[in-house]
Amino acid sequence: MAAKTGDIVIKKYANRRLYNTGTSTYVTLEDLAEMVKRNEDFTVQDAKTGEDITHSVLTQIIFELENKDGQNMLPIPFLRQLIAYYGDQMQVVLPTFLEQSMSAFAKEQERMREQLTAAFGKTPMDMMNVSAPIKLVEEQVRRNTEMLQHAMRMFTPFPLNKTAGAAEPNETPAPEKPAKDTGLDELKEQIAAMQRKLDSLDK
């Protein structure tokens, strides 16, 4: 998935140091993470070759954050499934699906924040009433599932709810032909051959 090109260019040197050309200062991965949170768009380039390495640096930021205590956001089953999709046919569909899912989640996050604050920011009794935020998440998951099914229909020649070789509703199914029992036919042929041999001996 191609990274968006921003106005800020970060140069990465061979010694792994990062240089913000906009502020003329060296920065860290933590600084870049804060820039992302402030919605500051930037591009990371290899200082020697000029190659766009934004994707690998953002991935490295996620790796660093995931290794901090109490900040794990990616469940192990999700990571296993994600790894399994590399090299799979679904790899074509998955990036767009994940991007659109996160975009839809981001649009709902303010409403979720308000309801979560209302649920967890009061008395213990008020904290019990968390059904509204949970329903928002469940509804988002349902929408994402529908979106994935729609994307799959675009990449598959047949609808997902049909089995291969199923007849269309307006088609008349062909009459089934009785299966030929080859074992029984062979037995009949052997009996007939023995009968012919017996008949020849009697003559």
mmCIF file of C-alpha atoms in Angstrom:
data_model
loop_
_atom_site.group_PDB
_atom_site.id
_atom_site.type_symbol
_atom_site.label_atom_id
_atom_site.label_comp_id
_atom_site.label_asym_id
_atom_site.label_seq_id
_atom_site.Cartn_x
_atom_site.Cartn_y
_atom_site.Cartn_z
ATOM 1 C CA MET A 1 0.000 0.000 0.000
ATOM 2 C CA ALA A 2 1.609 3.230 -1.135
ATOM 3 C CA ALA A 3 2.320 5.871 1.486
ATOM 4 C CA LYS A 4 0.865 9.324 1.124
ATOM 5 C CA THR A 5 3.384 11.985 0.231
ATOM 6 C CA GLY A 6 3.505 14.761 2.814
ATOM 7 C CA ASP A 7 5.098 18.198 2.950
ATOM 8 C CA ILE A 8 7.534 17.081 5.674
ATOM 9 C CA VAL A 9 10.483 14.956 4.576
ATOM 10 C CA ILE A 10 12.323 12.806 7.105
ATOM 11 C CA LYS A 11 15.765 11.600 6.068
ATOM 12 C CA LYS A 12 16.998 8.287 7.431
ATOM 13 C CA TYR A 13 20.751 7.822 7.485
ATOM 14 C CA ALA A 14 22.856 4.670 7.506
ATOM 15 C CA ASN A 15 23.375 5.025 11.258
ATOM 16 C CA ARG A 16 19.557 4.838 11.620
ATOM 17 C CA ARG A 17 19.303 8.457 12.695
ATOM 18 C CA LEU A 18 16.250 10.352 11.484
ATOM 19 C CA TYR A 19 16.489 13.973 10.376
ATOM 20 C CA ASN A 20 13.451 16.230 10.047
ATOM 21 C CA THR A 21 14.223 18.555 7.131
ATOM 22 C CA GLY A 22 11.290 20.775 8.072
ATOM 23 C CA THR A 23 12.624 21.641 11.531
ATOM 24 C CA SER A 24 16.307 20.886 10.804
ATOM 25 C CA THR A 25 16.463 18.624 13.852
ATOM 26 C CA TYR A 26 17.109 14.968 14.542
ATOM 27 C CA VAL A 27 14.034 13.048 15.648
ATOM 28 C CA THR A 28 13.210 9.627 17.063
ATOM 29 C CA LEU A 29 10.568 7.040 16.285
ATOM 30 C CA GLU A 30 8.631 8.350 19.293
ATOM 31 C CA ASP A 31 8.673 11.823 17.718
ATOM 32 C CA LEU A 32 7.324 10.410 14.461
ATOM 33 C CA ALA A 33 4.596 8.576 16.378
ATOM 34 C CA GLU A 34 3.548 11.884 17.971
ATOM 35 C CA MET A 35 3.514 13.526 14.549
ATOM 36 C CA VAL A 36 1.167 10.819 13.304
ATOM 37 C CA LYS A 37 -1.130 11.407 16.277
ATOM 38 C CA ARG A 38 -1.153 15.134 15.452
ATOM 39 C CA ASN A 39 -2.134 14.190 11.898
ATOM 40 C CA GLU A 40 1.101 15.627 10.472
ATOM 41 C CA ASP A 41 1.757 13.947 7.149
ATOM 42 C CA PHE A 42 5.360 13.121 6.331
ATOM 43 C CA THR A 43 7.475 11.010 4.024
ATOM 44 C CA VAL A 44 10.570 9.100 5.133
ATOM 45 C CA GLN A 45 13.350 8.819 2.579
ATOM 46 C CA ASP A 46 16.621 6.952 2.549
ATOM 47 C CA ALA A 47 19.223 9.709 2.835
ATOM 48 C CA LYS A 48 21.583 7.993 0.371
ATOM 49 C CA THR A 49 19.255 6.666 -2.339
ATOM 50 C CA GLY A 50 16.186 8.886 -1.899
ATOM 51 C CA GLU A 51 13.984 5.770 -1.780
ATOM 52 C CA ASP A 52 10.613 6.159 -0.056
ATOM 53 C CA ILE A 53 10.820 3.984 3.063
ATOM 54 C CA THR A 54 7.777 5.420 4.869
ATOM 55 C CA HIS A 55 6.041 2.047 4.995
ATOM 56 C CA SER A 56 8.914 0.249 6.708
ATOM 57 C CA VAL A 57 9.430 3.074 9.236
ATOM 58 C CA LEU A 58 5.730 3.192 10.163
ATOM 59 C CA THR A 59 5.811 -0.585 10.570
ATOM 60 C CA GLN A 60 8.823 -0.200 12.844
ATOM 61 C CA ILE A 61 6.925 2.371 14.940
ATOM 62 C CA ILE A 62 4.074 -0.116 15.403
ATOM 63 C CA PHE A 63 6.591 -2.792 16.399
ATOM 64 C CA GLU A 64 8.120 -0.489 19.016
ATOM 65 C CA LEU A 65 4.715 0.487 20.420
ATOM 66 C CA GLU A 66 3.530 -3.118 20.563
ATOM 67 C CA ASN A 67 6.570 -4.013 22.663
ATOM 68 C CA LYS A 68 5.762 -1.418 25.303
ATOM 69 C CA ASP A 69 4.010 -2.739 28.404
ATOM 70 C CA GLY A 70 0.258 -2.246 28.362
ATOM 71 C CA GLN A 71 0.091 -0.928 24.798
ATOM 72 C CA ASN A 72 -0.626 -4.112 22.857
ATOM 73 C CA MET A 73 -3.456 -3.440 20.426
ATOM 74 C CA LEU A 74 -2.973 -6.246 17.922
ATOM 75 C CA PRO A 75 -4.393 -9.558 19.245
ATOM 76 C CA ILE A 76 -2.386 -12.708 18.590
ATOM 77 C CA PRO A 77 -5.177 -14.335 16.479
ATOM 78 C CA PHE A 78 -5.247 -11.212 14.276
ATOM 79 C CA LEU A 79 -1.466 -11.314 13.836
ATOM 80 C CA ARG A 80 -1.594 -15.016 12.928
ATOM 81 C CA GLN A 81 -4.328 -14.399 10.359
ATOM 82 C CA LEU A 82 -2.466 -11.416 8.944
ATOM 83 C CA ILE A 83 0.722 -13.450 8.489
ATOM 84 C CA ALA A 84 -1.256 -16.255 6.845
ATOM 85 C CA TYR A 85 -2.605 -13.859 4.200
ATOM 86 C CA TYR A 86 0.868 -12.996 2.878
ATOM 87 C CA GLY A 87 1.236 -14.681 -0.507
ATOM 88 C CA ASP A 88 -2.448 -15.653 -0.472
ATOM 89 C CA GLN A 89 -4.999 -14.497 -3.062
ATOM 90 C CA MET A 90 -6.726 -12.477 -0.328
ATOM 91 C CA GLN A 91 -3.616 -10.295 -0.107
ATOM 92 C CA VAL A 92 -5.031 -8.299 -3.045
ATOM 93 C CA VAL A 93 -8.250 -7.443 -1.184
ATOM 94 C CA LEU A 94 -7.037 -7.162 2.404
ATOM 95 C CA PRO A 95 -5.109 -3.840 2.282
ATOM 96 C CA THR A 96 -8.114 -1.942 0.909
ATOM 97 C CA PHE A 97 -10.423 -3.635 3.391
ATOM 98 C CA LEU A 98 -8.202 -2.754 6.359
ATOM 99 C CA GLU A 99 -7.753 0.835 5.167
ATOM 100 C CA GLN A 100 -11.489 1.369 4.729
ATOM 101 C CA SER A 101 -12.227 -0.326 8.050
ATOM 102 C CA MET A 102 -9.849 1.983 9.911
ATOM 103 C CA SER A 103 -11.243 4.992 8.074
ATOM 104 C CA ALA A 104 -14.805 4.075 9.081
ATOM 105 C CA PHE A 105 -13.671 3.425 12.659
ATOM 106 C CA ALA A 106 -11.952 6.829 12.774
ATOM 107 C CA LYS A 107 -15.161 8.556 11.704
ATOM 108 C CA GLU A 108 -16.996 6.944 14.628
ATOM 109 C CA GLN A 109 -14.249 7.411 17.212
ATOM 110 C CA GLU A 110 -15.430 10.797 18.545
ATOM 111 C CA ARG A 111 -18.884 9.439 19.289
ATOM 112 C CA MET A 112 -17.298 6.375 20.895
ATOM 113 C CA ARG A 113 -14.999 8.575 23.003
ATOM 114 C CA GLU A 114 -17.948 10.573 24.312
ATOM 115 C CA GLN A 115 -19.941 7.488 25.238
ATOM 116 C CA LEU A 116 -16.949 5.729 26.784
ATOM 117 C CA THR A 117 -16.173 8.845 28.839
ATOM 118 C CA ALA A 118 -19.778 8.983 29.980
ATOM 119 C CA ALA A 119 -19.700 5.289 30.880
ATOM 120 C CA PHE A 120 -16.335 5.120 32.654
ATOM 121 C CA GLY A 121 -15.962 8.647 33.991
ATOM 122 C CA LYS A 122 -18.627 8.502 36.683
ATOM 123 C CA THR A 123 -19.616 6.218 39.560
ATOM 124 C CA PRO A 124 -19.123 2.431 39.591
ATOM 125 C CA MET A 125 -22.857 2.035 38.961
ATOM 126 C CA ASP A 126 -22.596 4.212 35.854
ATOM 127 C CA MET A 127 -19.672 2.097 34.676
ATOM 128 C CA MET A 128 -21.990 -0.878 34.437
ATOM 129 C CA ASN A 129 -23.919 0.829 31.648
ATOM 130 C CA VAL A 130 -21.476 0.284 28.798
ATOM 131 C CA SER A 131 -23.857 -1.311 26.330
ATOM 132 C CA ALA A 132 -24.022 1.736 24.048
ATOM 133 C CA PRO A 133 -20.275 1.903 23.246
ATOM 134 C CA ILE A 134 -20.140 -1.872 22.799
ATOM 135 C CA LYS A 135 -23.083 -1.736 20.397
ATOM 136 C CA LEU A 136 -21.251 0.914 18.399
ATOM 137 C CA VAL A 137 -18.259 -1.395 18.020
ATOM 138 C CA GLU A 138 -20.481 -4.361 17.124
ATOM 139 C CA GLU A 139 -22.263 -2.269 14.516
ATOM 140 C CA GLN A 140 -18.926 -1.219 13.026
ATOM 141 C CA VAL A 141 -17.810 -4.849 12.852
ATOM 142 C CA ARG A 142 -21.045 -5.741 11.066
ATOM 143 C CA ARG A 143 -20.504 -2.962 8.530
ATOM 144 C CA ASN A 144 -16.920 -4.064 7.963
ATOM 145 C CA THR A 145 -18.051 -7.645 7.354
ATOM 146 C CA GLU A 146 -20.585 -6.470 4.785
ATOM 147 C CA MET A 147 -17.893 -4.367 3.134
ATOM 148 C CA LEU A 148 -15.560 -7.372 2.896
ATOM 149 C CA GLN A 149 -18.332 -9.506 1.391
ATOM 150 C CA HIS A 150 -18.969 -6.779 -1.179
ATOM 151 C CA ALA A 151 -15.266 -6.652 -2.028
ATOM 152 C CA MET A 152 -15.160 -10.438 -2.384
ATOM 153 C CA ARG A 153 -18.057 -10.364 -4.842
ATOM 154 C CA MET A 154 -15.991 -8.028 -7.006
ATOM 155 C CA PHE A 155 -13.102 -10.500 -7.115
ATOM 156 C CA THR A 156 -15.050 -13.750 -7.548
ATOM 157 C CA PRO A 157 -16.889 -14.746 -10.727
ATOM 158 C CA PHE A 158 -19.772 -16.328 -8.798
ATOM 159 C CA PRO A 159 -21.748 -15.127 -5.769
ATOM 160 C CA LEU A 160 -20.367 -16.356 -2.460
ATOM 161 C CA ASN A 161 -23.654 -17.912 -1.360
ATOM 162 C CA LYS A 162 -23.771 -20.304 -4.313
ATOM 163 C CA THR A 163 -22.009 -23.601 -4.494
ATOM 164 C CA ALA A 164 -19.965 -24.455 -7.539
ATOM 165 C CA GLY A 165 -22.067 -26.012 -10.261
ATOM 166 C CA ALA A 166 -25.405 -25.031 -8.693
ATOM 167 C CA ALA A 167 -28.212 -24.503 -11.183
ATOM 168 C CA GLU A 168 -29.709 -21.031 -11.669
ATOM 169 C CA PRO A 169 -33.305 -20.574 -10.411
ATOM 170 C CA ASN A 170 -34.689 -20.381 -13.978
ATOM 171 C CA GLU A 171 -32.774 -23.412 -15.135
ATOM 172 C CA THR A 172 -34.409 -26.842 -15.252
ATOM 173 C CA PRO A 173 -32.096 -29.366 -13.693
ATOM 174 C CA ALA A 174 -31.139 -32.199 -16.022
ATOM 175 C CA PRO A 175 -32.602 -35.572 -15.113
ATOM 176 C CA GLU A 176 -30.179 -37.642 -13.177
ATOM 177 C CA LYS A 177 -28.823 -40.698 -14.934
ATOM 178 C CA PRO A 178 -28.572 -43.863 -12.887
ATOM 179 C CA ALA A 179 -25.017 -44.569 -12.008
ATOM 180 C CA LYS A 180 -23.546 -47.498 -13.882
ATOM 181 C CA ASP A 181 -22.604 -50.307 -11.557
ATOM 182 C CA THR A 182 -19.458 -51.531 -13.272
ATOM 183 C CA GLY A 183 -18.931 -54.301 -10.717
ATOM 184 C CA LEU A 184 -22.337 -55.860 -11.375
ATOM 185 C CA ASP A 185 -21.868 -55.668 -15.145
ATOM 186 C CA GLU A 186 -18.530 -57.458 -14.915
ATOM 187 C CA LEU A 187 -20.103 -60.215 -12.816
ATOM 188 C CA LYS A 188 -22.885 -60.663 -15.350
ATOM 189 C CA GLU A 189 -20.362 -60.871 -18.173
ATOM 190 C CA GLN A 190 -18.364 -63.546 -16.315
ATOM 191 C CA ILE A 191 -21.500 -65.629 -15.709
ATOM 192 C CA ALA A 192 -22.483 -65.361 -19.375
ATOM 193 C CA ALA A 193 -18.993 -66.457 -20.456
ATOM 194 C CA MET A 194 -19.152 -69.500 -18.157
ATOM 195 C CA GLN A 195 -22.579 -70.378 -19.508
ATOM 196 C CA ARG A 196 -21.292 -70.216 -23.078
ATOM 197 C CA LYS A 197 -18.386 -72.500 -22.149
ATOM 198 C CA LEU A 198 -20.723 -75.056 -20.555
ATOM 199 C CA ASP A 199 -22.966 -74.987 -23.605
ATOM 200 C CA SER A 200 -20.002 -75.748 -25.877
ATOM 201 C CA LEU A 201 -18.999 -78.754 -23.722
ATOM 202 C CA ASP A 202 -22.467 -80.311 -23.986
ATOM 203 C CA LYS A 203 -22.346 -80.339 -27.744
#
